[in-house]
């Protein structure tokens, strides 16, 4: 059982950097793979990044690889999303999610727990 709370969203200008955090409850956080997804107005939820339970593996949406970085600190029950050189197209509600099992997935339906999301707005 995991409860997730995202934070760190806000308004930034294109080219800026922003780091999102997702705090998780529960003593079993280290056994869950974690993912970040986002949903822009009028669009479907899309995969952003994911990380295995032990941080041994990460994966990213092709369009975001090299600009976004996912990481986690199991001692703090927290997963992060570092976003650099942000673009207006990054504007969306960002969600963190937890998946049972150590391996990650790019598919939203495979995740068991979700946070309520944090708004990120990038102005041009």
CSV table of N, CA, C and O in Angstrom, one decimal:
chain,number,residue,atom,x,y,z
A,1,UNK,N,0.8,-1.2,0.0
A,1,UNK,CA,0.0,0.0,0.0
A,1,UNK,C,0.9,1.2,0.0
A,1,UNK,O,1.7,1.4,0.9
A,2,UNK,N,0.6,2.1,-1.0
A,2,UNK,CA,1.5,3.3,-1.1
A,2,UNK,C,0.6,4.5,-1.4
A,2,UNK,O,-0.4,4.4,-2.2
A,3,UNK,N,0.8,5.6,-0.7
A,3,UNK,CA,0.2,6.9,-1.0
A,3,UNK,C,1.2,7.8,-1.5
A,3,UNK,O,2.3,7.9,-0.9
A,4,UNK,N,0.9,8.5,-2.6
A,4,UNK,CA,1.9,9.4,-3.3
A,4,UNK,C,1.4,10.8,-3.3
A,4,UNK,O,0.2,11.1,-3.6
A,5,UNK,N,2.3,11.7,-3.1
A,5,UNK,CA,2.0,13.1,-3.1
A,5,UNK,C,3.1,13.9,-3.9
A,5,UNK,O,4.3,13.9,-3.5
A,6,UNK,N,2.7,14.4,-5.0
A,6,UNK,CA,3.7,15.2,-5.9
A,6,UNK,C,3.8,16.6,-5.4
A,6,UNK,O,2.8,17.2,-4.8
A,7,UNK,N,4.9,17.2,-5.6
A,7,UNK,CA,5.2,18.6,-5.3
A,7,UNK,C,6.3,19.2,-6.2
A,7,UNK,O,7.0,18.4,-6.9
A,8,UNK,N,6.4,20.5,-6.2
A,8,UNK,CA,7.4,21.1,-7.0
A,8,UNK,C,7.0,21.7,-8.3
A,8,UNK,O,7.8,22.4,-9.0
A,9,UNK,N,5.7,21.5,-8.6
A,9,UNK,CA,5.2,22.1,-9.8
A,9,UNK,C,5.1,23.6,-9.7
A,9,UNK,O,5.1,24.2,-8.6
A,10,UNK,N,4.8,24.3,-10.8
A,10,UNK,CA,4.7,25.7,-10.8
A,10,UNK,C,4.8,26.3,-12.2
A,10,UNK,O,4.8,25.6,-13.2
A,11,UNK,N,5.0,27.6,-12.2
A,11,UNK,CA,5.1,28.4,-13.5
A,11,UNK,C,6.6,28.7,-13.7
A,11,UNK,O,7.2,29.3,-12.8
A,12,UNK,N,7.1,28.3,-14.8
A,12,UNK,CA,8.5,28.6,-15.2
A,12,UNK,C,8.5,29.1,-16.7
A,12,UNK,O,7.5,29.0,-17.4
A,13,UNK,N,9.6,29.7,-17.0
A,13,UNK,CA,9.8,30.2,-18.4
A,13,UNK,C,10.5,29.1,-19.2
A,13,UNK,O,11.3,28.3,-18.7
A,14,UNK,N,10.3,29.2,-20.5
A,14,UNK,CA,11.0,28.3,-21.4
A,14,UNK,C,12.5,28.4,-21.2
A,14,UNK,O,13.0,29.5,-21.1
A,15,UNK,N,13.2,27.2,-21.1
A,15,UNK,CA,14.6,27.2,-20.9
A,15,UNK,C,15.0,27.0,-19.5
A,15,UNK,O,16.2,26.7,-19.2
A,16,UNK,N,14.1,27.2,-18.6
A,16,UNK,CA,14.3,27.0,-17.1
A,16,UNK,C,14.4,25.5,-16.8
A,16,UNK,O,14.0,24.7,-17.6
A,17,UNK,N,14.8,25.3,-15.5
A,17,UNK,CA,14.8,23.9,-15.0
A,17,UNK,C,13.8,23.8,-13.8
A,17,UNK,O,13.6,24.8,-13.1
A,18,UNK,N,13.3,22.6,-13.6
A,18,UNK,CA,12.4,22.4,-12.5
A,18,UNK,C,12.5,21.0,-12.0
A,18,UNK,O,12.7,20.1,-12.8
A,19,UNK,N,12.5,20.8,-10.7
A,19,UNK,CA,12.5,19.5,-10.1
A,19,UNK,C,11.3,19.1,-9.4
A,19,UNK,O,10.9,19.9,-8.5
A,20,UNK,N,10.6,18.1,-9.8
A,20,UNK,CA,9.4,17.6,-9.1
A,20,UNK,C,9.8,16.5,-8.1
A,20,UNK,O,10.8,15.8,-8.3
A,21,UNK,N,9.1,16.4,-7.0
A,21,UNK,CA,9.3,15.4,-6.0
A,21,UNK,C,8.0,14.6,-5.8
A,21,UNK,O,6.9,15.2,-6.0
A,22,UNK,N,8.1,13.4,-5.5
A,22,UNK,CA,7.0,12.6,-5.1
A,22,UNK,C,7.3,11.8,-3.9
A,22,UNK,O,8.2,11.0,-3.8
A,23,UNK,N,6.6,12.2,-2.8
A,23,UNK,CA,6.8,11.6,-1.5
A,23,UNK,C,5.8,10.4,-1.3
A,23,UNK,O,4.6,10.5,-1.6
A,24,UNK,N,6.4,9.3,-0.9
A,24,UNK,CA,5.6,8.1,-0.8
A,24,UNK,C,5.5,7.6,0.7
A,24,UNK,O,6.5,7.7,1.4
A,25,UNK,N,4.3,7.2,1.0
A,25,UNK,CA,4.2,6.6,2.4
A,25,UNK,C,4.4,5.1,2.3
A,25,UNK,O,4.3,4.5,1.2
A,26,UNK,N,4.6,4.5,3.4
A,26,UNK,CA,4.7,3.0,3.4
A,26,UNK,C,6.1,2.6,3.5
A,26,UNK,O,7.1,3.1,2.9
A,27,UNK,N,6.3,1.5,4.2
A,27,UNK,CA,7.7,0.9,4.5
A,27,UNK,C,8.2,0.1,3.3
A,27,UNK,O,9.3,-0.3,3.3
A,28,UNK,N,7.3,-0.2,2.3
A,28,UNK,CA,7.7,-1.0,1.2
A,28,UNK,C,8.0,-0.2,-0.1
A,28,UNK,O,8.0,-0.8,-1.1
A,29,UNK,N,8.2,1.0,0.1
A,29,UNK,CA,8.5,1.9,-1.1
A,29,UNK,C,9.6,1.3,-1.9
A,29,UNK,O,9.6,1.4,-3.2
A,30,UNK,N,10.7,0.8,-1.3
A,30,UNK,CA,11.8,0.3,-2.0
A,30,UNK,C,11.6,-0.9,-2.9
A,30,UNK,O,12.4,-1.3,-3.7
A,31,UNK,N,10.4,-1.5,-2.8
A,31,UNK,CA,10.1,-2.7,-3.5
A,31,UNK,C,9.2,-2.3,-4.8
A,31,UNK,O,8.9,-3.2,-5.6
A,32,UNK,N,8.9,-1.1,-5.0
A,32,UNK,CA,8.1,-0.6,-6.1
A,32,UNK,C,8.9,0.1,-7.2
A,32,UNK,O,9.8,0.9,-6.9
A,33,UNK,N,8.7,-0.3,-8.4
A,33,UNK,CA,9.2,0.5,-9.5
A,33,UNK,C,8.3,1.8,-9.5
A,33,UNK,O,7.1,1.8,-9.1
A,34,UNK,N,8.9,2.9,-10.0
A,34,UNK,CA,8.2,4.2,-10.0
A,34,UNK,C,8.2,4.8,-11.4
A,34,UNK,O,9.2,4.7,-12.1
A,35,UNK,N,7.1,5.5,-11.6
A,35,UNK,CA,7.1,6.2,-12.9
A,35,UNK,C,6.5,7.6,-12.8
A,35,UNK,O,5.8,7.9,-11.9
A,36,UNK,N,6.8,8.4,-13.8
A,36,UNK,CA,6.2,9.7,-14.0
A,36,UNK,C,5.4,9.7,-15.3
A,36,UNK,O,5.9,9.2,-16.3
A,37,UNK,N,4.2,10.3,-15.2
A,37,UNK,CA,3.4,10.5,-16.4
A,37,UNK,C,2.9,11.9,-16.4
A,37,UNK,O,3.0,12.6,-15.4
A,38,UNK,N,2.4,12.4,-17.6
A,38,UNK,CA,1.9,13.7,-17.6
A,38,UNK,C,0.7,13.8,-18.5
A,38,UNK,O,0.6,12.9,-19.4
A,39,UNK,N,-0.2,14.7,-18.3
A,39,UNK,CA,-1.3,14.9,-19.1
A,39,UNK,C,-1.6,16.4,-19.4
A,39,UNK,O,-1.8,17.1,-18.4
A,40,UNK,N,-1.5,16.8,-20.6
A,40,UNK,CA,-1.8,18.1,-21.0
A,40,UNK,C,-3.3,18.3,-21.3
A,40,UNK,O,-3.9,17.3,-21.7
A,41,UNK,N,-3.8,19.5,-21.3
A,41,UNK,CA,-5.2,19.8,-21.6
A,41,UNK,C,-5.6,19.2,-23.0
A,41,UNK,O,-4.9,19.5,-24.0
A,42,UNK,N,-6.6,18.4,-23.0
A,42,UNK,CA,-7.1,17.9,-24.3
A,42,UNK,C,-6.3,16.8,-24.8
A,42,UNK,O,-6.6,16.3,-26.0
A,43,UNK,N,-5.3,16.3,-24.1
A,43,UNK,CA,-4.5,15.2,-24.6
A,43,UNK,C,-4.6,14.0,-23.6
A,43,UNK,O,-5.0,14.1,-22.4
A,44,UNK,N,-4.2,12.8,-24.1
A,44,UNK,CA,-4.2,11.6,-23.3
A,44,UNK,C,-2.9,11.6,-22.4
A,44,UNK,O,-1.9,12.3,-22.7
A,45,UNK,N,-3.0,10.9,-21.3
A,45,UNK,CA,-1.9,10.8,-20.4
A,45,UNK,C,-0.8,10.1,-21.1
A,45,UNK,O,-1.0,9.0,-21.8
A,46,UNK,N,0.4,10.6,-21.0
A,46,UNK,CA,1.6,10.0,-21.6
A,46,UNK,C,2.7,9.7,-20.7
A,46,UNK,O,2.9,10.3,-19.6
A,47,UNK,N,3.5,8.7,-21.0
A,47,UNK,CA,4.6,8.2,-20.3
A,47,UNK,C,5.7,9.3,-20.3
A,47,UNK,O,6.0,9.8,-21.4
A,48,UNK,N,6.4,9.5,-19.2
A,48,UNK,CA,7.5,10.4,-19.1
A,48,UNK,C,8.8,9.7,-18.8
A,48,UNK,O,9.8,9.7,-19.6
A,49,UNK,N,8.8,9.0,-17.7
A,49,UNK,CA,10.0,8.3,-17.2
A,49,UNK,C,9.7,7.3,-16.2
A,49,UNK,O,8.6,7.3,-15.5
A,50,UNK,N,10.6,6.3,-16.0
A,50,UNK,CA,10.4,5.3,-15.0
A,50,UNK,C,11.7,4.8,-14.4
A,50,UNK,O,12.7,4.9,-15.1
A,51,UNK,N,11.7,4.3,-13.2
A,51,UNK,CA,12.9,3.8,-12.6
A,51,UNK,C,12.6,2.5,-11.8
A,51,UNK,O,11.5,2.4,-11.2
A,52,UNK,N,13.5,1.6,-11.8
A,52,UNK,CA,13.3,0.3,-11.1
A,52,UNK,C,13.4,0.6,-9.6
A,52,UNK,O,13.9,1.6,-9.2
A,53,UNK,N,13.0,-0.4,-8.9
A,53,UNK,CA,13.0,-0.3,-7.4
A,53,UNK,C,14.4,0.0,-6.8
A,53,UNK,O,14.4,0.8,-5.8
A,54,UNK,N,15.4,-0.5,-7.4
A,54,UNK,CA,16.7,-0.3,-6.8
A,54,UNK,C,17.6,0.8,-7.6
A,54,UNK,O,18.7,0.9,-7.3
A,55,UNK,N,16.9,1.5,-8.5
A,55,UNK,CA,17.6,2.5,-9.3
A,55,UNK,C,18.6,1.9,-10.3
A,55,UNK,O,19.4,2.7,-10.8
A,56,UNK,N,18.5,0.6,-10.5
A,56,UNK,CA,19.5,0.0,-11.4
A,56,UNK,C,19.2,0.3,-12.9
A,56,UNK,O,20.1,0.2,-13.7
A,57,UNK,N,17.9,0.6,-13.2
A,57,UNK,CA,17.5,0.9,-14.5
A,57,UNK,C,16.5,2.0,-14.6
A,57,UNK,O,15.7,2.2,-13.7
A,58,UNK,N,16.6,2.8,-15.7
A,58,UNK,CA,15.7,3.9,-16.0
A,58,UNK,C,15.3,3.9,-17.4
A,58,UNK,O,16.0,3.3,-18.3
A,59,UNK,N,14.2,4.5,-17.7
A,59,UNK,CA,13.8,4.6,-19.1
A,59,UNK,C,13.0,5.9,-19.3
A,59,UNK,O,12.4,6.4,-18.3
A,60,UNK,N,13.0,6.4,-20.5
A,60,UNK,CA,12.4,7.7,-20.8
A,60,UNK,C,11.6,7.7,-22.1
A,60,UNK,O,11.9,6.9,-23.0
A,61,UNK,N,10.6,8.5,-22.2
A,61,UNK,CA,10.0,8.7,-23.4
A,61,UNK,C,11.1,9.2,-24.4
A,61,UNK,O,11.9,10.0,-24.0
A,62,UNK,N,11.0,8.8,-25.6
A,62,UNK,CA,12.1,9.1,-26.6
A,62,UNK,C,12.3,10.6,-26.7
A,62,UNK,O,13.4,11.1,-26.8
A,63,UNK,N,11.2,11.3,-26.7
A,63,UNK,CA,11.3,12.8,-26.9
A,63,UNK,C,11.9,13.5,-25.7
A,63,UNK,O,12.3,14.7,-25.9
A,64,UNK,N,11.9,12.9,-24.6
A,64,UNK,CA,12.4,13.5,-23.4
A,64,UNK,C,13.8,13.0,-22.9
A,64,UNK,O,14.4,13.7,-22.0
A,65,UNK,N,14.2,12.0,-23.5
A,65,UNK,CA,15.5,11.4,-23.1
A,65,UNK,C,16.6,12.4,-23.3
A,65,UNK,O,16.7,13.0,-24.4
A,66,UNK,N,17.5,12.6,-22.3
A,66,UNK,CA,18.5,13.6,-22.4
A,66,UNK,C,18.2,14.9,-21.8
A,66,UNK,O,19.1,15.7,-21.5
A,67,UNK,N,16.9,15.2,-21.6
A,67,UNK,CA,16.5,16.5,-21.0
A,67,UNK,C,15.9,16.3,-19.7
A,67,UNK,O,15.9,17.2,-18.8
A,68,UNK,N,15.2,15.1,-19.5
A,68,UNK,CA,14.6,14.8,-18.2
A,68,UNK,C,15.4,13.7,-17.5
A,68,UNK,O,16.0,12.8,-18.2
A,69,UNK,N,15.5,13.7,-16.2
A,69,UNK,CA,16.1,12.7,-15.4
A,69,UNK,C,15.3,12.2,-14.2
A,69,UNK,O,14.9,13.1,-13.4
A,70,UNK,N,15.1,11.0,-14.1
A,70,UNK,CA,14.4,10.4,-13.0
A,70,UNK,C,15.4,9.8,-12.0
A,70,UNK,O,16.4,9.2,-12.4
A,71,UNK,N,15.1,10.0,-10.7
A,71,UNK,CA,15.9,9.4,-9.7
A,71,UNK,C,15.1,9.1,-8.5
A,71,UNK,O,13.9,9.5,-8.4
A,72,UNK,N,15.7,8.4,-7.6
A,72,UNK,CA,14.9,8.1,-6.3
A,72,UNK,C,15.9,7.9,-5.2
A,72,UNK,O,17.1,7.6,-5.3
A,73,UNK,N,15.4,8.2,-4.0
A,73,UNK,CA,16.1,8.0,-2.8
A,73,UNK,C,15.2,7.2,-1.9
A,73,UNK,O,14.3,7.7,-1.2
A,74,UNK,N,15.5,5.9,-1.8
A,74,UNK,CA,14.7,5.0,-1.1
A,74,UNK,C,14.7,5.3,0.4
A,74,UNK,O,13.8,4.9,1.2
A,75,UNK,N,15.8,5.8,0.9
A,75,UNK,CA,15.9,6.2,2.3
A,75,UNK,C,15.0,7.3,2.7
A,75,UNK,O,14.6,7.4,3.9
A,76,UNK,N,14.6,8.1,1.7
A,76,UNK,CA,13.6,9.2,2.0
A,76,UNK,C,12.2,8.9,1.4
A,76,UNK,O,11.4,9.8,1.4
A,77,UNK,N,12.1,7.7,0.8
A,77,UNK,CA,10.8,7.4,0.2
A,77,UNK,C,10.3,8.4,-0.8
A,77,UNK,O,9.2,8.8,-0.9
A,78,UNK,N,11.3,8.8,-1.7
A,78,UNK,CA,11.0,9.9,-2.6
A,78,UNK,C,11.6,9.6,-4.0
A,78,UNK,O,12.7,9.1,-4.1
A,79,UNK,N,10.8,10.0,-5.0
A,79,UNK,CA,11.2,9.9,-6.4
A,79,UNK,C,11.2,11.3,-6.9
A,79,UNK,O,10.4,12.1,-6.6
A,80,UNK,N,12.2,11.6,-7.8
A,80,UNK,CA,12.3,12.9,-8.4
A,80,UNK,C,12.3,12.9,-9.9
A,80,UNK,O,12.6,11.9,-10.5
A,81,UNK,N,11.9,14.0,-10.4
A,81,UNK,CA,12.0,14.2,-11.9
A,81,UNK,C,12.6,15.6,-12.1
A,81,UNK,O,12.0,16.6,-11.8
A,82,UNK,N,13.8,15.5,-12.6
A,82,UNK,CA,14.6,16.7,-13.0
A,82,UNK,C,14.3,17.1,-14.4
A,82,UNK,O,14.5,16.3,-15.3
A,83,UNK,N,13.8,18.3,-14.6
A,83,UNK,CA,13.4,18.7,-16.0
A,83,UNK,C,14.2,19.9,-16.3
A,83,UNK,O,14.2,20.9,-15.7
A,84,UNK,N,15.0,19.8,-17.4
A,84,UNK,CA,15.9,20.8,-17.9
A,84,UNK,C,15.4,21.4,-19.2
A,84,UNK,O,14.8,20.7,-20.0
A,85,UNK,N,15.9,22.6,-19.5
A,85,UNK,CA,15.6,23.2,-20.8
A,85,UNK,C,14.1,23.1,-21.1
A,85,UNK,O,13.7,22.6,-22.2
A,86,UNK,N,13.3,23.5,-20.2
A,86,UNK,CA,11.8,23.2,-20.4
A,86,UNK,C,11.2,24.0,-21.5
A,86,UNK,O,11.7,25.1,-21.9
A,87,UNK,N,10.2,23.4,-22.1
A,87,UNK,CA,9.6,24.0,-23.3
A,87,UNK,C,8.1,24.2,-23.0
A,87,UNK,O,7.5,23.5,-22.1
A,88,UNK,N,7.4,25.1,-23.7
A,88,UNK,CA,6.0,25.2,-23.5
A,88,UNK,C,5.2,23.9,-23.6
A,88,UNK,O,4.2,23.7,-22.9
A,89,UNK,N,5.6,23.0,-24.5
A,89,UNK,CA,5.0,21.8,-24.7
A,89,UNK,C,5.1,20.8,-23.5
A,89,UNK,O,4.4,19.8,-23.5
A,90,UNK,N,5.9,21.2,-22.5
A,90,UNK,CA,6.0,20.4,-21.3
A,90,UNK,C,4.9,20.7,-20.3
A,90,UNK,O,4.7,20.1,-19.3
A,91,UNK,N,4.1,21.8,-20.6
A,91,UNK,CA,3.0,22.2,-19.8
A,91,UNK,C,2.0,21.0,-19.6
A,91,UNK,O,1.5,20.5,-20.6
A,92,UNK,N,1.7,20.6,-18.4
A,92,UNK,CA,0.9,19.5,-18.1
A,92,UNK,C,0.7,19.3,-16.6
A,92,UNK,O,1.5,19.9,-15.8
A,93,UNK,N,-0.2,18.4,-16.3
A,93,UNK,CA,-0.2,17.9,-14.9
A,93,UNK,C,0.6,16.7,-14.8
A,93,UNK,O,0.5,15.8,-15.7
A,94,UNK,N,1.6,16.7,-13.9
A,94,UNK,CA,2.5,15.6,-13.8
A,94,UNK,C,2.1,14.7,-12.7
A,94,UNK,O,1.9,15.1,-11.5
A,95,UNK,N,2.1,13.4,-12.9
A,95,UNK,CA,1.7,12.4,-11.9
A,95,UNK,C,2.8,11.4,-11.7
A,95,UNK,O,3.5,11.0,-12.6
A,96,UNK,N,3.0,11.0,-10.4
A,96,UNK,CA,3.9,9.9,-10.1
A,96,UNK,C,3.1,8.7,-9.8
A,96,UNK,O,1.9,8.8,-9.4
A,97,UNK,N,3.6,7.6,-10.1
A,97,UNK,CA,2.9,6.3,-9.9
A,97,UNK,C,3.8,5.2,-9.4
A,97,UNK,O,5.0,5.3,-9.7
A,98,UNK,N,3.3,4.3,-8.7
A,98,UNK,CA,4.0,3.2,-8.1
A,98,UNK,C,3.5,1.9,-8.7
A,98,UNK,O,2.3,1.7,-8.9
A,99,UNK,N,4.4,1.0,-9.1
A,99,UNK,CA,4.1,-0.3,-9.7
A,99,UNK,C,4.6,-1.4,-8.8
A,99,UNK,O,5.8,-1.4,-8.4
A,100,UNK,N,3.8,-2.4,-8.5
A,100,UNK,CA,4.2,-3.5,-7.8
A,100,UNK,C,5.3,-4.3,-8.6
A,100,UNK,O,5.1,-4.4,-9.8
A,101,UNK,N,6.3,-4.8,-7.9
A,101,UNK,CA,7.4,-5.4,-8.6
A,101,UNK,C,8.5,-4.5,-8.8
A,101,UNK,O,8.3,-3.3,-8.9
A,102,UNK,N,9.7,-5.0,-9.1
A,102,UNK,CA,10.9,-4.2,-9.2
A,102,UNK,C,11.1,-3.6,-10.6
A,102,UNK,O,11.8,-2.6,-10.7
A,103,UNK,N,10.5,-4.2,-11.6
A,103,UNK,CA,10.8,-3.7,-12.9
A,103,UNK,C,9.7,-2.6,-13.3
A,103,UNK,O,8.6,-2.7,-12.9
A,104,UNK,N,10.1,-1.7,-14.1
A,104,UNK,CA,9.3,-0.6,-14.5
A,104,UNK,C,8.5,-0.9,-15.8
A,104,UNK,O,8.7,-1.9,-16.4
A,105,UNK,N,7.5,-0.1,-16.1
A,105,UNK,CA,6.8,-0.2,-17.3
A,105,UNK,C,6.5,1.2,-17.8
A,105,UNK,O,6.4,2.2,-17.1
A,106,UNK,N,6.3,1.3,-19.1
A,106,UNK,CA,5.9,2.5,-19.8
A,106,UNK,C,4.4,2.6,-19.9
A,106,UNK,O,3.9,3.6,-20.4
A,107,UNK,N,3.7,1.6,-19.5
A,107,UNK,CA,2.2,1.5,-19.6
A,107,UNK,C,1.5,1.9,-18.3
A,107,UNK,O,1.7,1.3,-17.3
A,108,UNK,N,0.7,3.0,-18.4
A,108,UNK,CA,0.0,3.5,-17.2
A,108,UNK,C,-0.8,2.5,-16.5
A,108,UNK,O,-0.8,2.4,-15.2
A,109,UNK,N,-1.5,1.6,-17.2
A,109,UNK,CA,-2.4,0.7,-16.6
A,109,UNK,C,-1.7,-0.4,-15.7
A,109,UNK,O,-2.3,-1.1,-14.9
A,110,UNK,N,-0.4,-0.5,-15.8
A,110,UNK,CA,0.4,-1.5,-15.0
A,110,UNK,C,0.8,-0.9,-13.7
A,110,UNK,O,1.2,-1.7,-12.8
A,111,UNK,N,0.5,0.4,-13.4
A,111,UNK,CA,0.8,1.0,-12.1
A,111,UNK,C,-0.3,0.9,-11.2
A,111,UNK,O,-1.5,1.0,-11.6
A,112,UNK,N,0.0,0.6,-9.9
A,112,UNK,CA,-1.1,0.3,-8.9
A,112,UNK,C,-1.5,1.5,-8.1
A,112,UNK,O,-2.7,1.6,-7.7
A,113,UNK,N,-0.6,2.5,-7.9
A,113,UNK,CA,-0.9,3.6,-7.1
A,113,UNK,C,-0.5,4.9,-7.8
A,113,UNK,O,0.5,5.0,-8.5
A,114,UNK,N,-1.3,6.0,-7.6
A,114,UNK,CA,-1.1,7.2,-8.3
A,114,UNK,C,-1.3,8.4,-7.3
A,114,UNK,O,-2.1,8.4,-6.4
A,115,UNK,N,-0.5,9.4,-7.5
A,115,UNK,CA,-0.6,10.7,-6.8
A,115,UNK,C,-1.7,11.5,-7.5
A,115,UNK,O,-2.2,11.1,-8.5
A,116,UNK,N,-2.0,12.7,-6.9
A,116,UNK,CA,-3.1,13.5,-7.4
A,116,UNK,C,-2.6,14.4,-8.5
A,116,UNK,O,-3.4,15.1,-9.2
A,117,UNK,N,-1.3,14.5,-8.7
A,117,UNK,CA,-0.7,15.4,-9.7
A,117,UNK,C,-0.3,16.7,-9.3
A,117,UNK,O,-0.8,17.3,-8.3
A,118,UNK,N,0.7,17.3,-10.0
A,118,UNK,CA,1.1,18.7,-9.7
A,118,UNK,C,1.2,19.4,-11.1
A,118,UNK,O,1.7,18.9,-12.1
A,119,UNK,N,0.7,20.6,-11.1
A,119,UNK,CA,0.7,21.4,-12.4
A,119,UNK,C,2.0,22.0,-12.7
A,119,UNK,O,2.6,22.6,-11.8
A,120,UNK,N,2.4,21.8,-13.9
A,120,UNK,CA,3.6,22.5,-14.4
A,120,UNK,C,3.2,23.3,-15.6
A,120,UNK,O,2.6,22.8,-16.6
A,121,UNK,N,3.5,24.6,-15.6
A,121,UNK,CA,3.2,25.5,-16.7
A,121,UNK,C,4.5,26.2,-17.2
A,121,UNK,O,5.2,26.8,-16.4
A,122,UNK,N,4.7,26.1,-18.5
A,122,UNK,CA,5.9,26.7,-19.0
A,122,UNK,C,5.5,27.7,-20.0
A,122,UNK,O,4.8,27.5,-21.0
A,123,UNK,N,5.9,29.0,-19.7
A,123,UNK,CA,5.6,30.1,-20.6
A,123,UNK,C,6.7,30.3,-21.6
A,123,UNK,O,7.9,30.0,-21.4
A,124,UNK,N,6.3,30.9,-22.7
A,124,UNK,CA,7.3,31.2,-23.8
A,124,UNK,C,7.8,32.6,-23.7
A,124,UNK,O,7.3,33.4,-22.9
